[in-house]
Every structure is written in C-alpha cells, then in structure tokens.
Coordinates of C-alpha atoms in Angstrom, one line a residue:
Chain M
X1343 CA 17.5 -10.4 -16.4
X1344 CA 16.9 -9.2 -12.5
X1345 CA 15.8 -5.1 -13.3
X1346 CA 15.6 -3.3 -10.0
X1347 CA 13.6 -0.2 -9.5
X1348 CA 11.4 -0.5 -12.7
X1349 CA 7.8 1.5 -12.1
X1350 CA 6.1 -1.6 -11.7
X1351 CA 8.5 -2.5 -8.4
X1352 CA 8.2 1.2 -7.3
X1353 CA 4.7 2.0 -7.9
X1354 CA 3.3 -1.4 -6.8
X1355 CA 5.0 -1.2 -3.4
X1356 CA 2.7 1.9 -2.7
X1357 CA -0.3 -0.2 -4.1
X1358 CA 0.5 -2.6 -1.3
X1359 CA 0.1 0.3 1.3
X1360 CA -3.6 1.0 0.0
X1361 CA -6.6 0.8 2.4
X1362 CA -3.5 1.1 5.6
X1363 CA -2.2 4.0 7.4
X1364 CA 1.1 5.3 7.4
X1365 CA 2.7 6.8 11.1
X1366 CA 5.3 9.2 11.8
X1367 CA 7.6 8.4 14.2
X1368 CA 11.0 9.6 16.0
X1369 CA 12.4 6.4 17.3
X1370 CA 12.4 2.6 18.1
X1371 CA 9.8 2.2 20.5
X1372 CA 7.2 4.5 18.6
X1373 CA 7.7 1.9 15.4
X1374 CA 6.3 -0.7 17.6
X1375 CA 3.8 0.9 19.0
X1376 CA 3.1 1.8 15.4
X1377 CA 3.1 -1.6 13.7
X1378 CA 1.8 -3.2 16.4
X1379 CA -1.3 -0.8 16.0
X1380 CA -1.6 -2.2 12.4
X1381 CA 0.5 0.6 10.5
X1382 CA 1.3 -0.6 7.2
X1383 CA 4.5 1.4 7.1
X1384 CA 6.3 4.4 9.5
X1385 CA 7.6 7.5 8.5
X1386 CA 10.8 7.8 10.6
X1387 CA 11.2 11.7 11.4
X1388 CA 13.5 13.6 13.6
X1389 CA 10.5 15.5 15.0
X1390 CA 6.6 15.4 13.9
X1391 CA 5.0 18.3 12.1
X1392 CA 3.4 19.7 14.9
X1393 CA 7.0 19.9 16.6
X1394 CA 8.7 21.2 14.0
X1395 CA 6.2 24.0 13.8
X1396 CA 7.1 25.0 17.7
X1397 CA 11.1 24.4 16.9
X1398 CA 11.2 27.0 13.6
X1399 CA 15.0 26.8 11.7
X1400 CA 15.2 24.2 9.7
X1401 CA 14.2 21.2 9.5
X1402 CA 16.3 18.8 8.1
X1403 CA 16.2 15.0 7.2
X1404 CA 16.8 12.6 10.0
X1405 CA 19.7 11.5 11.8
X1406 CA 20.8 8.7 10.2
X1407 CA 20.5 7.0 13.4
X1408 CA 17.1 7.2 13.9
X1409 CA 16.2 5.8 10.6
X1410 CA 18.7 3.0 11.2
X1411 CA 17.0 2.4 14.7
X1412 CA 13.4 2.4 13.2
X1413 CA 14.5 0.0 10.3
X1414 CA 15.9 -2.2 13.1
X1415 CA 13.2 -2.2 15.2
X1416 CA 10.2 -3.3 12.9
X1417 CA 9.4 -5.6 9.9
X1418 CA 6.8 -3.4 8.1
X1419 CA 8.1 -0.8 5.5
X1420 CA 10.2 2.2 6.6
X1421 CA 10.0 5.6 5.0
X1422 CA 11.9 8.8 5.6
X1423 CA 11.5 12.5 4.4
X1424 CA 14.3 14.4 2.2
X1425 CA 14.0 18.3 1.7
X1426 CA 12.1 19.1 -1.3
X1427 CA 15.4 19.0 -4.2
X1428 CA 18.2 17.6 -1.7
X1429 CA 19.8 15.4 -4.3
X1430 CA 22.2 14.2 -1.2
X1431 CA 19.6 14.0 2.3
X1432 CA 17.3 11.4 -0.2
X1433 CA 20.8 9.8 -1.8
X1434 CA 21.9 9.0 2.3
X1435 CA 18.3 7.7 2.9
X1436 CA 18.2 5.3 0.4
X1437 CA 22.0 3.9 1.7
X1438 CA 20.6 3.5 4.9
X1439 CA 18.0 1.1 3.2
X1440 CA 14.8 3.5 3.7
X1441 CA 12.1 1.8 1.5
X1442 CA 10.1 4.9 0.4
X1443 CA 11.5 8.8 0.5
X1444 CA 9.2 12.0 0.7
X1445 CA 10.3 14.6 -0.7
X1446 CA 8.4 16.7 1.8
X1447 CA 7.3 20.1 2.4
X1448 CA 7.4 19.4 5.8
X1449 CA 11.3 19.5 6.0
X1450 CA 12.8 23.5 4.5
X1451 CA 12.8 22.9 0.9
X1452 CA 16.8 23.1 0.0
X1453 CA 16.1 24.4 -3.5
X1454 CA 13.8 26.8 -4.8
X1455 CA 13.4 25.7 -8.4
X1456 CA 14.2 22.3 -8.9
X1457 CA 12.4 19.0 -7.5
X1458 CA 14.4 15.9 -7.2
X1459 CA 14.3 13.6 -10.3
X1460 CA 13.2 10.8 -8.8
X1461 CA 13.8 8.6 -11.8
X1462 CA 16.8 8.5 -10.9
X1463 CA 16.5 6.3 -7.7
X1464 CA 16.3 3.2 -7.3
X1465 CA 13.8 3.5 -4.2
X1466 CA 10.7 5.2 -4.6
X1467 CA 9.7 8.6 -3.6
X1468 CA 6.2 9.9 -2.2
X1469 CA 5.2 13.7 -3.0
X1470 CA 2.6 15.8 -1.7
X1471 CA 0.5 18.0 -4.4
X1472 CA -2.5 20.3 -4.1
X1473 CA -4.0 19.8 -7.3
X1474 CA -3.4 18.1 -10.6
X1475 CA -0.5 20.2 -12.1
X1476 CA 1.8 19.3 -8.9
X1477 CA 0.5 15.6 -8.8
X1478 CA 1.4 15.3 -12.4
X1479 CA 4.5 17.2 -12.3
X1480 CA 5.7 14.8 -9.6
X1481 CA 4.7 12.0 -11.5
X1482 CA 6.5 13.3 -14.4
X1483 CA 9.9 13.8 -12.2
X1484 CA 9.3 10.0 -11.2
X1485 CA 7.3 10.1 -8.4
X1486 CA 5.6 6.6 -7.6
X1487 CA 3.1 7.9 -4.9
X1488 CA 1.3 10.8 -4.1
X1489 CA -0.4 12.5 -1.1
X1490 CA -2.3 15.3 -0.3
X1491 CA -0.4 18.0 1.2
X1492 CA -2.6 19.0 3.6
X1493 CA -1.5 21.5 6.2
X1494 CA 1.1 19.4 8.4
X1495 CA 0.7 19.5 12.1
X1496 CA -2.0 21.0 12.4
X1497 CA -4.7 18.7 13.6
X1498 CA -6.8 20.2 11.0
X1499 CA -8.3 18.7 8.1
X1500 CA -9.5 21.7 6.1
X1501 CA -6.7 21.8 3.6
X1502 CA -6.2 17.9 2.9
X1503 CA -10.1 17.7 2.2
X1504 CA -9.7 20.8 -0.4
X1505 CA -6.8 19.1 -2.2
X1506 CA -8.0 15.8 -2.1
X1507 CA -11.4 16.7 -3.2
X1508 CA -9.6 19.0 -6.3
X1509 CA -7.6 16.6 -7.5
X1510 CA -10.2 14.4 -7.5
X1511 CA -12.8 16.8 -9.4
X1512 CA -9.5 17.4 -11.7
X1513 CA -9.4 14.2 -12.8
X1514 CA -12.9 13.8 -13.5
X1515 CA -13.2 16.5 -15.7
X1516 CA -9.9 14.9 -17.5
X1517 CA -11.3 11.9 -17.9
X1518 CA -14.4 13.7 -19.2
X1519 CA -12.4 15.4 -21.8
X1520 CA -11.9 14.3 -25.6
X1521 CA -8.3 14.1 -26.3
X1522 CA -8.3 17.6 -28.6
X1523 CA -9.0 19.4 -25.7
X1524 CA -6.1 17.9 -23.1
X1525 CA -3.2 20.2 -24.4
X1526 CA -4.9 23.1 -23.4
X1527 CA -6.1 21.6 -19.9
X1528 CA -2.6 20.5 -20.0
X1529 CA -1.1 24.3 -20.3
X1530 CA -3.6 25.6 -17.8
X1531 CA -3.0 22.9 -15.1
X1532 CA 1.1 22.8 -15.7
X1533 CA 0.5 19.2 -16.2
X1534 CA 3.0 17.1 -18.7
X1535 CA 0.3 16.0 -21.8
X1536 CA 1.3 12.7 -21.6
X1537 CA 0.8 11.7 -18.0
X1538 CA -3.2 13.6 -18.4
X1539 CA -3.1 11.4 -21.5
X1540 CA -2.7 8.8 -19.3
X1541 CA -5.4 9.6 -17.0
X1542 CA -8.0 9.8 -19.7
X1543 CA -7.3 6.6 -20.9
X1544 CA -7.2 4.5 -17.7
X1545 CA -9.6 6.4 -15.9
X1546 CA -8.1 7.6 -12.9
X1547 CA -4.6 8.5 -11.5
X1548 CA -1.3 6.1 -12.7
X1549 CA -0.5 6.0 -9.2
X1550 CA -1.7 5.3 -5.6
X1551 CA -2.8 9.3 -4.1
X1552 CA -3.2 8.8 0.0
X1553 CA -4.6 11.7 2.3
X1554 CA -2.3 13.5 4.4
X1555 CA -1.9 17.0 6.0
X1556 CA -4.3 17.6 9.5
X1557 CA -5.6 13.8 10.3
X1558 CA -6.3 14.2 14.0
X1559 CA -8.9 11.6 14.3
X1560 CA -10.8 8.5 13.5
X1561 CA -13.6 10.2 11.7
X1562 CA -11.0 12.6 9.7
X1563 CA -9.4 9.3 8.5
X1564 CA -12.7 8.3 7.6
X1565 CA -13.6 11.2 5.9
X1566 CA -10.6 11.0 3.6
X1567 CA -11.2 7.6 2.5
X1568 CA -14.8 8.3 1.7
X1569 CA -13.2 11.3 -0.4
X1570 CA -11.4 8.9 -2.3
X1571 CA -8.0 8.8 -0.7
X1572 CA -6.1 5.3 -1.1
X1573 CA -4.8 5.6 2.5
X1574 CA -4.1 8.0 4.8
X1575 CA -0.5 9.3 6.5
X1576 CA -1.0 10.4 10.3
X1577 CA 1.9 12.8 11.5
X1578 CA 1.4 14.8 14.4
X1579 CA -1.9 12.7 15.2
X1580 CA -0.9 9.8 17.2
X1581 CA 1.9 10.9 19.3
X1582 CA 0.7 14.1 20.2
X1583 CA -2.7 12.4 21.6
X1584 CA -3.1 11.3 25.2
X1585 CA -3.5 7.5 24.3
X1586 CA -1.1 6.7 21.2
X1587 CA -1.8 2.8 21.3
X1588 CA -5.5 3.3 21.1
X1589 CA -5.6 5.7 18.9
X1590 CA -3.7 4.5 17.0
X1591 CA -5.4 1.6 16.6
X1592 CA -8.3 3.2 16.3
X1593 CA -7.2 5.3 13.1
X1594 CA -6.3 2.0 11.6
X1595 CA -9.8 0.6 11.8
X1596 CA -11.8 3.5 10.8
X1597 CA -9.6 3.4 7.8
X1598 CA -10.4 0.0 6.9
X1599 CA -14.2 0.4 7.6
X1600 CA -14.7 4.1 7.1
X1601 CA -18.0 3.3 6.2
X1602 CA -19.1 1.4 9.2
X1603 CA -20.4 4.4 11.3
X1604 CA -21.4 2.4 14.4
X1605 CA -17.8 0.5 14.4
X1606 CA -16.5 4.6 14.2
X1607 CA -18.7 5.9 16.9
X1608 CA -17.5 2.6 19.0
X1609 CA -13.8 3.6 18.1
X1610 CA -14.1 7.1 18.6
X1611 CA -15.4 6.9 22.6
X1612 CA -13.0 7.8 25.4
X1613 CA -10.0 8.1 23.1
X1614 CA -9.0 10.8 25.5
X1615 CA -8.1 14.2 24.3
X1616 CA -6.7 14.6 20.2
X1617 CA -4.0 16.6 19.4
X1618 CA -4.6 20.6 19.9
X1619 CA -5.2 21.9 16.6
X1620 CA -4.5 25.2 14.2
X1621 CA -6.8 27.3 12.3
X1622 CA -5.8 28.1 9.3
X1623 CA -6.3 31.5 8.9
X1624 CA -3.9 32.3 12.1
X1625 CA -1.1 30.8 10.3
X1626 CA 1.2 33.2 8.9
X1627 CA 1.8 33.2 5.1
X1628 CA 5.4 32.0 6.0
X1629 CA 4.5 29.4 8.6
X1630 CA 2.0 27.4 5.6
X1631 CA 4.0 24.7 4.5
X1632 CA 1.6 23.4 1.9
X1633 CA 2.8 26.4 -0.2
X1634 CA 6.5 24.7 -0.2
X1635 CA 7.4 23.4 -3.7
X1636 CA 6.4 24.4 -7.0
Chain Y
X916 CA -19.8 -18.4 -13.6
X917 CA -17.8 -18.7 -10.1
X918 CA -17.3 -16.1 -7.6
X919 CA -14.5 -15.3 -6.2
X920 CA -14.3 -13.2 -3.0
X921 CA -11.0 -10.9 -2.0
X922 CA -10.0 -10.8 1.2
X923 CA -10.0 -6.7 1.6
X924 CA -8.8 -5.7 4.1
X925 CA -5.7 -3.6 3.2
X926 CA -3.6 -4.1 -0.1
X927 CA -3.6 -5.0 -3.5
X928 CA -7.2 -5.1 -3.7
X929 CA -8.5 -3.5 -7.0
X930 CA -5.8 -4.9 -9.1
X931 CA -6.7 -8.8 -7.8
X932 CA -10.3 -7.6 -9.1
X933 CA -9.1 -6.7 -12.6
X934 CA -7.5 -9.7 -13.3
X935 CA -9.9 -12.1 -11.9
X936 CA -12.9 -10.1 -13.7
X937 CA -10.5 -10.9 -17.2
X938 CA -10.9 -14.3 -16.3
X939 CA -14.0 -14.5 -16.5
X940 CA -15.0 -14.9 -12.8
X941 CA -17.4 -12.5 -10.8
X942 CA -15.7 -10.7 -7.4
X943 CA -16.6 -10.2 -4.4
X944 CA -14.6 -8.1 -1.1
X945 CA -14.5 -9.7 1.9
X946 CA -14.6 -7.3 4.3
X947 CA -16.8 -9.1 7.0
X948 CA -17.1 -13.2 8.2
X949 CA -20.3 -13.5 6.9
X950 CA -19.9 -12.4 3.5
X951 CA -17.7 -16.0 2.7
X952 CA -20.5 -17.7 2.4
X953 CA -21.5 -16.6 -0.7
X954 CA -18.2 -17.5 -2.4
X955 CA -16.4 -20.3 -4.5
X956 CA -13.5 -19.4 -3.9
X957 CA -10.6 -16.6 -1.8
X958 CA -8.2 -14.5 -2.8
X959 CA -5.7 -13.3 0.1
X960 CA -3.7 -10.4 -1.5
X961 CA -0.1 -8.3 -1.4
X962 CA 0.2 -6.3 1.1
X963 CA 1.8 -5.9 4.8
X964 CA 0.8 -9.5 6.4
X965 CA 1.2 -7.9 10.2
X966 CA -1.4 -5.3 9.3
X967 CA -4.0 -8.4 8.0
X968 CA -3.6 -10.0 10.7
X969 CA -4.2 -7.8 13.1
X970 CA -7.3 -6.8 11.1
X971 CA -8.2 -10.7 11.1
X972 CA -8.2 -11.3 14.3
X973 CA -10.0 -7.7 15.0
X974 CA -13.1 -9.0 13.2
X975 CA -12.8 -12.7 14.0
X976 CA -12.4 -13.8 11.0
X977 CA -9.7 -16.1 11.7
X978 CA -11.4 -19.2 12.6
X979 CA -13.9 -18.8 9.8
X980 CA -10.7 -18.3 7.5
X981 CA -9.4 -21.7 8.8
X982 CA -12.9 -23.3 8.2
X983 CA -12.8 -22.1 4.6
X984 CA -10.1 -23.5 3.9
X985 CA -11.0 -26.8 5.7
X986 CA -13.8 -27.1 3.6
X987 CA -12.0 -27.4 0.3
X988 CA -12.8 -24.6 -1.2
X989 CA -10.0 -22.5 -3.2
X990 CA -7.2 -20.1 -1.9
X991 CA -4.7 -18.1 -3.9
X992 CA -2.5 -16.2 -1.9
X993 CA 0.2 -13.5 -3.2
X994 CA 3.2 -12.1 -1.5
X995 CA 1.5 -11.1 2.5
X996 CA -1.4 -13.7 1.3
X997 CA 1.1 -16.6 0.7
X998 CA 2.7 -15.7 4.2
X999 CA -0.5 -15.5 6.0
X1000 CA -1.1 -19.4 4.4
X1001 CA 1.8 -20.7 5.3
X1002 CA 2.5 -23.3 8.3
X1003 CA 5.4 -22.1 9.1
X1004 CA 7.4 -18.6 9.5
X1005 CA 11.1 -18.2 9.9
X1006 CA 12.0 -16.3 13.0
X1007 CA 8.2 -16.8 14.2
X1008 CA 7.1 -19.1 16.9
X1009 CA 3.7 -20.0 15.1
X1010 CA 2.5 -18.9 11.0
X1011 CA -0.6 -17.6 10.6
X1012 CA -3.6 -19.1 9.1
X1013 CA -1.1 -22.4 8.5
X1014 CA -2.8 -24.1 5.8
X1015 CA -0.2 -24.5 3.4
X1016 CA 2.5 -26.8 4.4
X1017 CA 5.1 -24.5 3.5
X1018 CA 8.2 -22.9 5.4
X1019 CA 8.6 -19.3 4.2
X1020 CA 11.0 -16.2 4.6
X1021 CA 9.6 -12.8 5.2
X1022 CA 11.3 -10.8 3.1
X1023 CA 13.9 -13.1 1.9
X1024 CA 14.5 -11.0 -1.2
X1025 CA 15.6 -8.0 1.0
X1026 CA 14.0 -4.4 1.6
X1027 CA 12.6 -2.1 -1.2
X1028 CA 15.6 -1.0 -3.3
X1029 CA 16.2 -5.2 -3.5
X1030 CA 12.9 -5.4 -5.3
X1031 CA 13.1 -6.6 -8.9
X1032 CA 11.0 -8.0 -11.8
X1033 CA 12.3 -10.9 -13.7
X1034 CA 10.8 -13.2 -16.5
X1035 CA 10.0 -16.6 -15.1
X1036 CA 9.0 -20.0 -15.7
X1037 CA 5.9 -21.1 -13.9
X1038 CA 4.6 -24.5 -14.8
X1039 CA 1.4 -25.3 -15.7
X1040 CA 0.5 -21.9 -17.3
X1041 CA -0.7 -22.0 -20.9
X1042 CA 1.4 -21.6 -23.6
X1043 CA 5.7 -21.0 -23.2
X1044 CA 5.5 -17.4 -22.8
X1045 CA 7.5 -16.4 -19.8
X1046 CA 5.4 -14.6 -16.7
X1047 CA 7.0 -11.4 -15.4
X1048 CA 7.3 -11.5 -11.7
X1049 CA 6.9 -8.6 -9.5
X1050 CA 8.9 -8.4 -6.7
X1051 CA 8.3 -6.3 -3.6
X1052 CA 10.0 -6.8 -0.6
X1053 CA 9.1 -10.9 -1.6
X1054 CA 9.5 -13.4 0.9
X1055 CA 10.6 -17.0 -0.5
X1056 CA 9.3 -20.1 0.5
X1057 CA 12.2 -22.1 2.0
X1058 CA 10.8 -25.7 1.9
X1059 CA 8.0 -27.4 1.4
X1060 CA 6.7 -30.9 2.9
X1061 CA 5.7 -33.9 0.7
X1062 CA 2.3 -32.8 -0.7
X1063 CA 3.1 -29.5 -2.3
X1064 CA 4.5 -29.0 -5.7
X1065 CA 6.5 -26.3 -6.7
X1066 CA 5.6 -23.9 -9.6
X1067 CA 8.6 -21.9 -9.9
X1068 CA 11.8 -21.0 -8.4
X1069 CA 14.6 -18.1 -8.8
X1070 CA 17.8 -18.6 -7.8
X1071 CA 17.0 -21.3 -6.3
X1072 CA 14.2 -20.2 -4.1
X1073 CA 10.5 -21.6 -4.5
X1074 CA 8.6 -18.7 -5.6
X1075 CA 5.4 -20.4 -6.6
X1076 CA 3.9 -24.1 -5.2
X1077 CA 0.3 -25.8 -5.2
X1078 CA -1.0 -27.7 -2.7
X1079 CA -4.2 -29.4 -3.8
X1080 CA -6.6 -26.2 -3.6
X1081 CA -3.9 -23.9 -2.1
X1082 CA -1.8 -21.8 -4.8
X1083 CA 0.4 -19.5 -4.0
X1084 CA 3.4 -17.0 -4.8
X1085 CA 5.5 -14.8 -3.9
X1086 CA 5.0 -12.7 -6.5
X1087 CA 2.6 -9.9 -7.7
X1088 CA 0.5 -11.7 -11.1
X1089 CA -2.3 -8.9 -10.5
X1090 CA 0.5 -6.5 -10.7
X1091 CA 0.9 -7.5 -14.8
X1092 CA -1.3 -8.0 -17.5
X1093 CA -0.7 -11.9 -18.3
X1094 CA -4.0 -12.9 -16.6
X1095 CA -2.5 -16.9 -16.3
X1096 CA -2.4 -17.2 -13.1
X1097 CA -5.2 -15.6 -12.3
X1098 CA -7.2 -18.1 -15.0
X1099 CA -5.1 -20.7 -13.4
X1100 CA -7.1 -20.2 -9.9
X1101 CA -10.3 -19.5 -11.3
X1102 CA -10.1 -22.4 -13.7
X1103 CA -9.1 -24.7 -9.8
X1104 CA -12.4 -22.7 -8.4
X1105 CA -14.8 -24.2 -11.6
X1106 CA -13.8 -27.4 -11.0
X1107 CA -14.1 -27.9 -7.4
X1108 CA -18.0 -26.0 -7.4
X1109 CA -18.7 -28.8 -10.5
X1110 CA -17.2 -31.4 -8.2
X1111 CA -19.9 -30.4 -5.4
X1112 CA -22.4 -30.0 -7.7
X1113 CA -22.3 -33.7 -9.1
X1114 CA -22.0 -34.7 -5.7
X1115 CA -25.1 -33.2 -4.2
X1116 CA -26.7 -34.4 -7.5

C-alpha cells in the first residue's frame, strides 16, 4: 500500500537538504540565480527579512503567484513560509505544491497560543526554535525539520550562534542523562518526555536542525556548520549583497568545506560589500522576531 | 575488510555511513579527488543532483569520477546518485557522469506531497521479506539498454537495475533499517578487490 506523508518521506526529504544551503527568494529569476549557485532548495517569500523589517504591518504568506512562479521556474525543492498557527496560509501552500512550509516567525504570527499541528499535513513543515523545549515542542506538533531562529534580517550572527550552540549543549547533557532523571529535564525544558527519550537513546536530535537567523557571509556559514548545524538558510544575505551570483556561490562552498580555511579566505575576497547589518541591542523588544512563538 | 568511500558533498551522507558500517564495510567521505584512491568502492547518495554537480565540477572531480568508474571498481547510487550515473536525462541535452546506460526521469514520481513509501520486491536480496522504499521526490528510470538488469519496478516503472558493477535506485535503502542492499553492494565491492587480488597474484 502507497502511504504518503509518513515521517520517514517527511523527515528524510530534509535529510537530503543536509551539508546545502537554502535561499530566500521573491521571484523567478532570483530561483535561478539561486539554483544555479548550488542552492539545494529556495524559500519563496514575498519580501526578505531584512525588507520586511523596513515595511512593518504584517507580513503575510506569499502571493500565490510568486510561489507558483518560483515552482515553475526551477527543479530543486521549493519552500514557502506560513504565519506561525495559520491553519489556512500553510493549507494554500501546500495546494500550490510547495515542498516544505515554515511556520515562521518571520511572517506576524496569526495566533498567539496555538502552533500548527503539523501532523496533519501531508507536506512537511520547518520550525525555528531557540533551545530544546521549542525544538522538541515542534517536533512533538509534527515538525520534520528544525532551524535556529536566529535574528532574521539582520546580517548578524549573534543570536543563531547562541541558539545553535544551546540546543546543542542541551542535547548533550540529555544524552548524558540516565533515564530517571529525563522527566524532570523534561518539566524544566517544556519538552514532551518521549521525544528527550528519544534523544537519549539515539544520541542526537530525531531530525535534521539547520542554522538560520543573521548569515551574512561565507565565514558565518562556516561558522554554523562547525557549530554543528546540518545546513544553513540564507535570507536577507544574498540579495541584499552587491554581487548575489558570487556570493551566493560563495556561501554554497564554504558550507560544503567550512573547514577548508584557505578555500574560505579564496572565497571570501572581493565579494563586494555584505548586507548592512543590526545590532542587537538597538532592536526594540517589539521589533525581535526570534521571541515570536511559544 | 573493504572500504567504501561516500561521495559527500551534500545529502544523505551519515545515514549511507550507518548502513554500510552494518555491513560490515569501513567508510570513507569523499570530499576531495584525491581521497579515491584509497577506496574499493563509491557510494553517490540522495540528495539534490544540480547542487552535486555543480560541486563536482567545482573541485574537478568529474573526470576522476568517470575514471573510477572506468576502472571497474563499484558504484551504488541512490535517488540524485542514480541520476548523476545515468547516460541519459529526460528533458536534458547530456546526463551527467553517464555511466549507467540508463534513461531516467527527474522527479517522475512528482513533488514532495507525491512522496510515498511502499513495500517492494527487489530481486536478489536475501531472504522474501519485502524492502520498504522511500520515496522523495524519486525520479524513475524510464528504459534501460541491453546490458542492465532491472531489480525492481512500481507501477510499472524501474526503480532499481544493475549493470555489472553499477547498482542503483531510486529509492532511499539508507533511509530504513533493512541493511540488504547495502550488504548487496558491499558484498559486489568484496568480490571485485578479491578478483584484483588473484590477478596481481
């Protein structure tokens, strides 16, 4: 019997993604410039983080035409964001064919309370978490991917490097943990007992956890894969850089070699100038969208 | 013992590992031309074929990927891997790698929410125990000239096929725990480095 959308299909599509970097873009000729850059998927947006930033109101999911126009214009995957609980936006998205959602704190979250349950999809979703109670809440709500959520559009890679690095100590001291002592951990983190259960047993996270959330550069994609990422997402990065085919292309590389530091250097000269970037601190409590979902 | 190297340069990487270390054979990534040398035999993995082979062709590793094969020496290659070995690719002027004589369809079995797993028949796997295949935005092989045998089909479609040294599928076995295939290839990588060492003996 033909079963669609089983874990296996939804989770091992991300596991294909791993050691590639994912691009946003807002229309046709971006996704080519994307794929043919080595992308292994694009995230087809209205407008990228950095942009939505300037714009304020809210940010919604795509025009269905521009997530038509993407999927028509390349062969490599296509994702698109949802607002965080927007039963409908991700419903649309996946009629349209869209073959990965993010529930994304990007986009204005369109319910306070609730995340989508993502088992109920057939196509797979992506979430962003800060630490291990989000990533195993979302995992627990059906989530087949995660990322780090970063601060988006910022150009600054402060806040994926302190997620990425959390969840990672998080795990560790899972994994470290006997079994008598995971409901607690579980009660402190938020975390359902079964999916830390899970992580003590095979060692690591069930599914694939890419970086994402300030990449501006070759080195910062670097720099998350040495941290441990899978793969990295680069919004605002490419398109808001002087030269998007070569840096592009350049993110791509360092990601594959991130340890290669002579190929980086090579990679990382005369790229022209990367996207302005945000401090932190002068964001607003209001303007932080890592602080989006619960 | 054989090695086995994986071609790593995006995808499925660890789970190939996994299932090759269960049987029984040691691993190796391939990240670089010169590091397939030291190995008996290739793995070319899941994952999105355009990315590979733009990374291939970054590090020149294309020609020395060609030679490999030339030489004799094993290659399994799942889902992107079986496209990159095909000789030819519907809709594309040339394939890739073309060492499989083999007409595929990016693909074929439609986008993500198309993706399925199904129990299937693939022959020559020990015992009668049905292998689950993983689907994920699978291509199909359409044909396949006179040298190449088939392994499995669904609905019709060849999802598996041999060609001498050359195995393939369209499929994800590292994605499962049914090591088969995966015994399968290293079981085709033992015999081959016995034939060469009988020979230089």
């Amino acid at each position: 019997m033909v079963q669609t959308g089983t874990d296996r299909v939804k989770r091992g599509m991300a596991e294909m993604q791993k050691g590639g970097v994912i691009m946003d873009v807002v229309n046709a000729e971006q996704a080519k410039i994307a794929e043919e850059a080595g992308a292994v998927a694009v995230m087809a947006l209205e407008r990228v983080p950095a942009d939505i930033r300037a714009a304020g109101g809210v940010a919604r999911m795509a025009d269905p035409t521009i997530v038509e126009e993407v999927i028509n214009a390349v062969s490599i995957p296509v994702m698109a964001k949802a607002r965080i609980g927007h039963i409908v936006e991700a419903r649309v998205l996946e009629a349209l064919g869209a073959d990965y959602i993010d529930e994304s704190e990007v986009l204005t979250p369109a319910d306070e309370v609730y995340h989508l349950n993502k088992r109920d999809f057939t196509v797979p979703f992506v979430c962003g978490a800060r630490d291990l109670g989000e990533a195993t809440r979302r995992i627990g709500e059906g989530a087949s991917m995660l990322r780090t959520k970063g601060e988006p559009g910022t150009g600054n890679i402060v806040e994926a490097v302190r997620h990425m690095r959390l969840i990672q100590a998080q795990v560790k001291k899972v994994v470290g943990m006997s079994e008598d002592e995971l409901m607690t951990e579980a009660k402190n983190l938020g975390a359902p007992y079964e999916i830390l259960l899970q992580i003590k047993r095979e060692g690591r996270l069930p599914v694939v956890n890419f970086a994402a959330g300030g990449v501006a550069s070759p080195a910062d994609a670097a720099l998350m894969m040495e941290l441990g990422a899978d793969g990295v997402f680069v919004g605002s990065g490419i398109f808001k850089s002087d030269n998007p085919e070569k840096f592009a292309r350049a993110i791509v590389e360092a990601t594959t070699h991130y340890q290669d530091y002579d190929l980086i250097a090579k990679l990382s000269k005369g790229l022209g100038t990367a996207m302005k970037g945000v401090e932190i601190s002068s964001l607003q409590p209001s303007e932080r969208m890592q602080d989006r979902g619960w | 013992m054989v090695t086995v190297g994986i071609l790593a340069l995006q995808g499925a990487v660890r789970e190939h590992a996994c299932s090759l270390e269960a049987s029984g054979a040691e691993v190796k990534l391939i990240k670089r031309v010169e590091e397939l040398e030291d190995i008996d035999a290739l793995v070319v993995p899941g994952g999105e074929s355009t990315t590979m082979r733009r990374l291939i062709d970054k590090y020149e590793m294309f020609g020395p990927l060609q030679e490999f094969a030339k030489s004799g020496k094993p290659m399994f290659g799942t889902c992107a891997g079986l496209i990159l070995m095909a000789k030819e690719i519907i809709g594309q002027e040339h394939g890739h790698l073309e060492v499989m004589d083999i007409k595929v369809h990016r693909n074929g079995f439609g986008r993500q929410r198309e993706s399925f797993e199904i129990p299937l028949n693939v022959d020559g796997m020990e015992g009668d125990e049905d292998y689950i295949g993983v689907f994920i935005r699978a291509p199909y092989i359409e044909s396949v000239g006179p040298d190449v045998k088939v392994l499995a089909t669904f609905q019709d479609k060849i999802v598996a096929a041999q060609q001498g040294r050359f195995l393939c599928c369209a499929f994800h076995p590292e994605l499962t725990d049914d090591h088969r295939m995966h015994g399968y290839f290293v079981k085709m990588a033992e015999e081959f480095k016995n034939e060469l060492h009988n020979v230089s003996k």
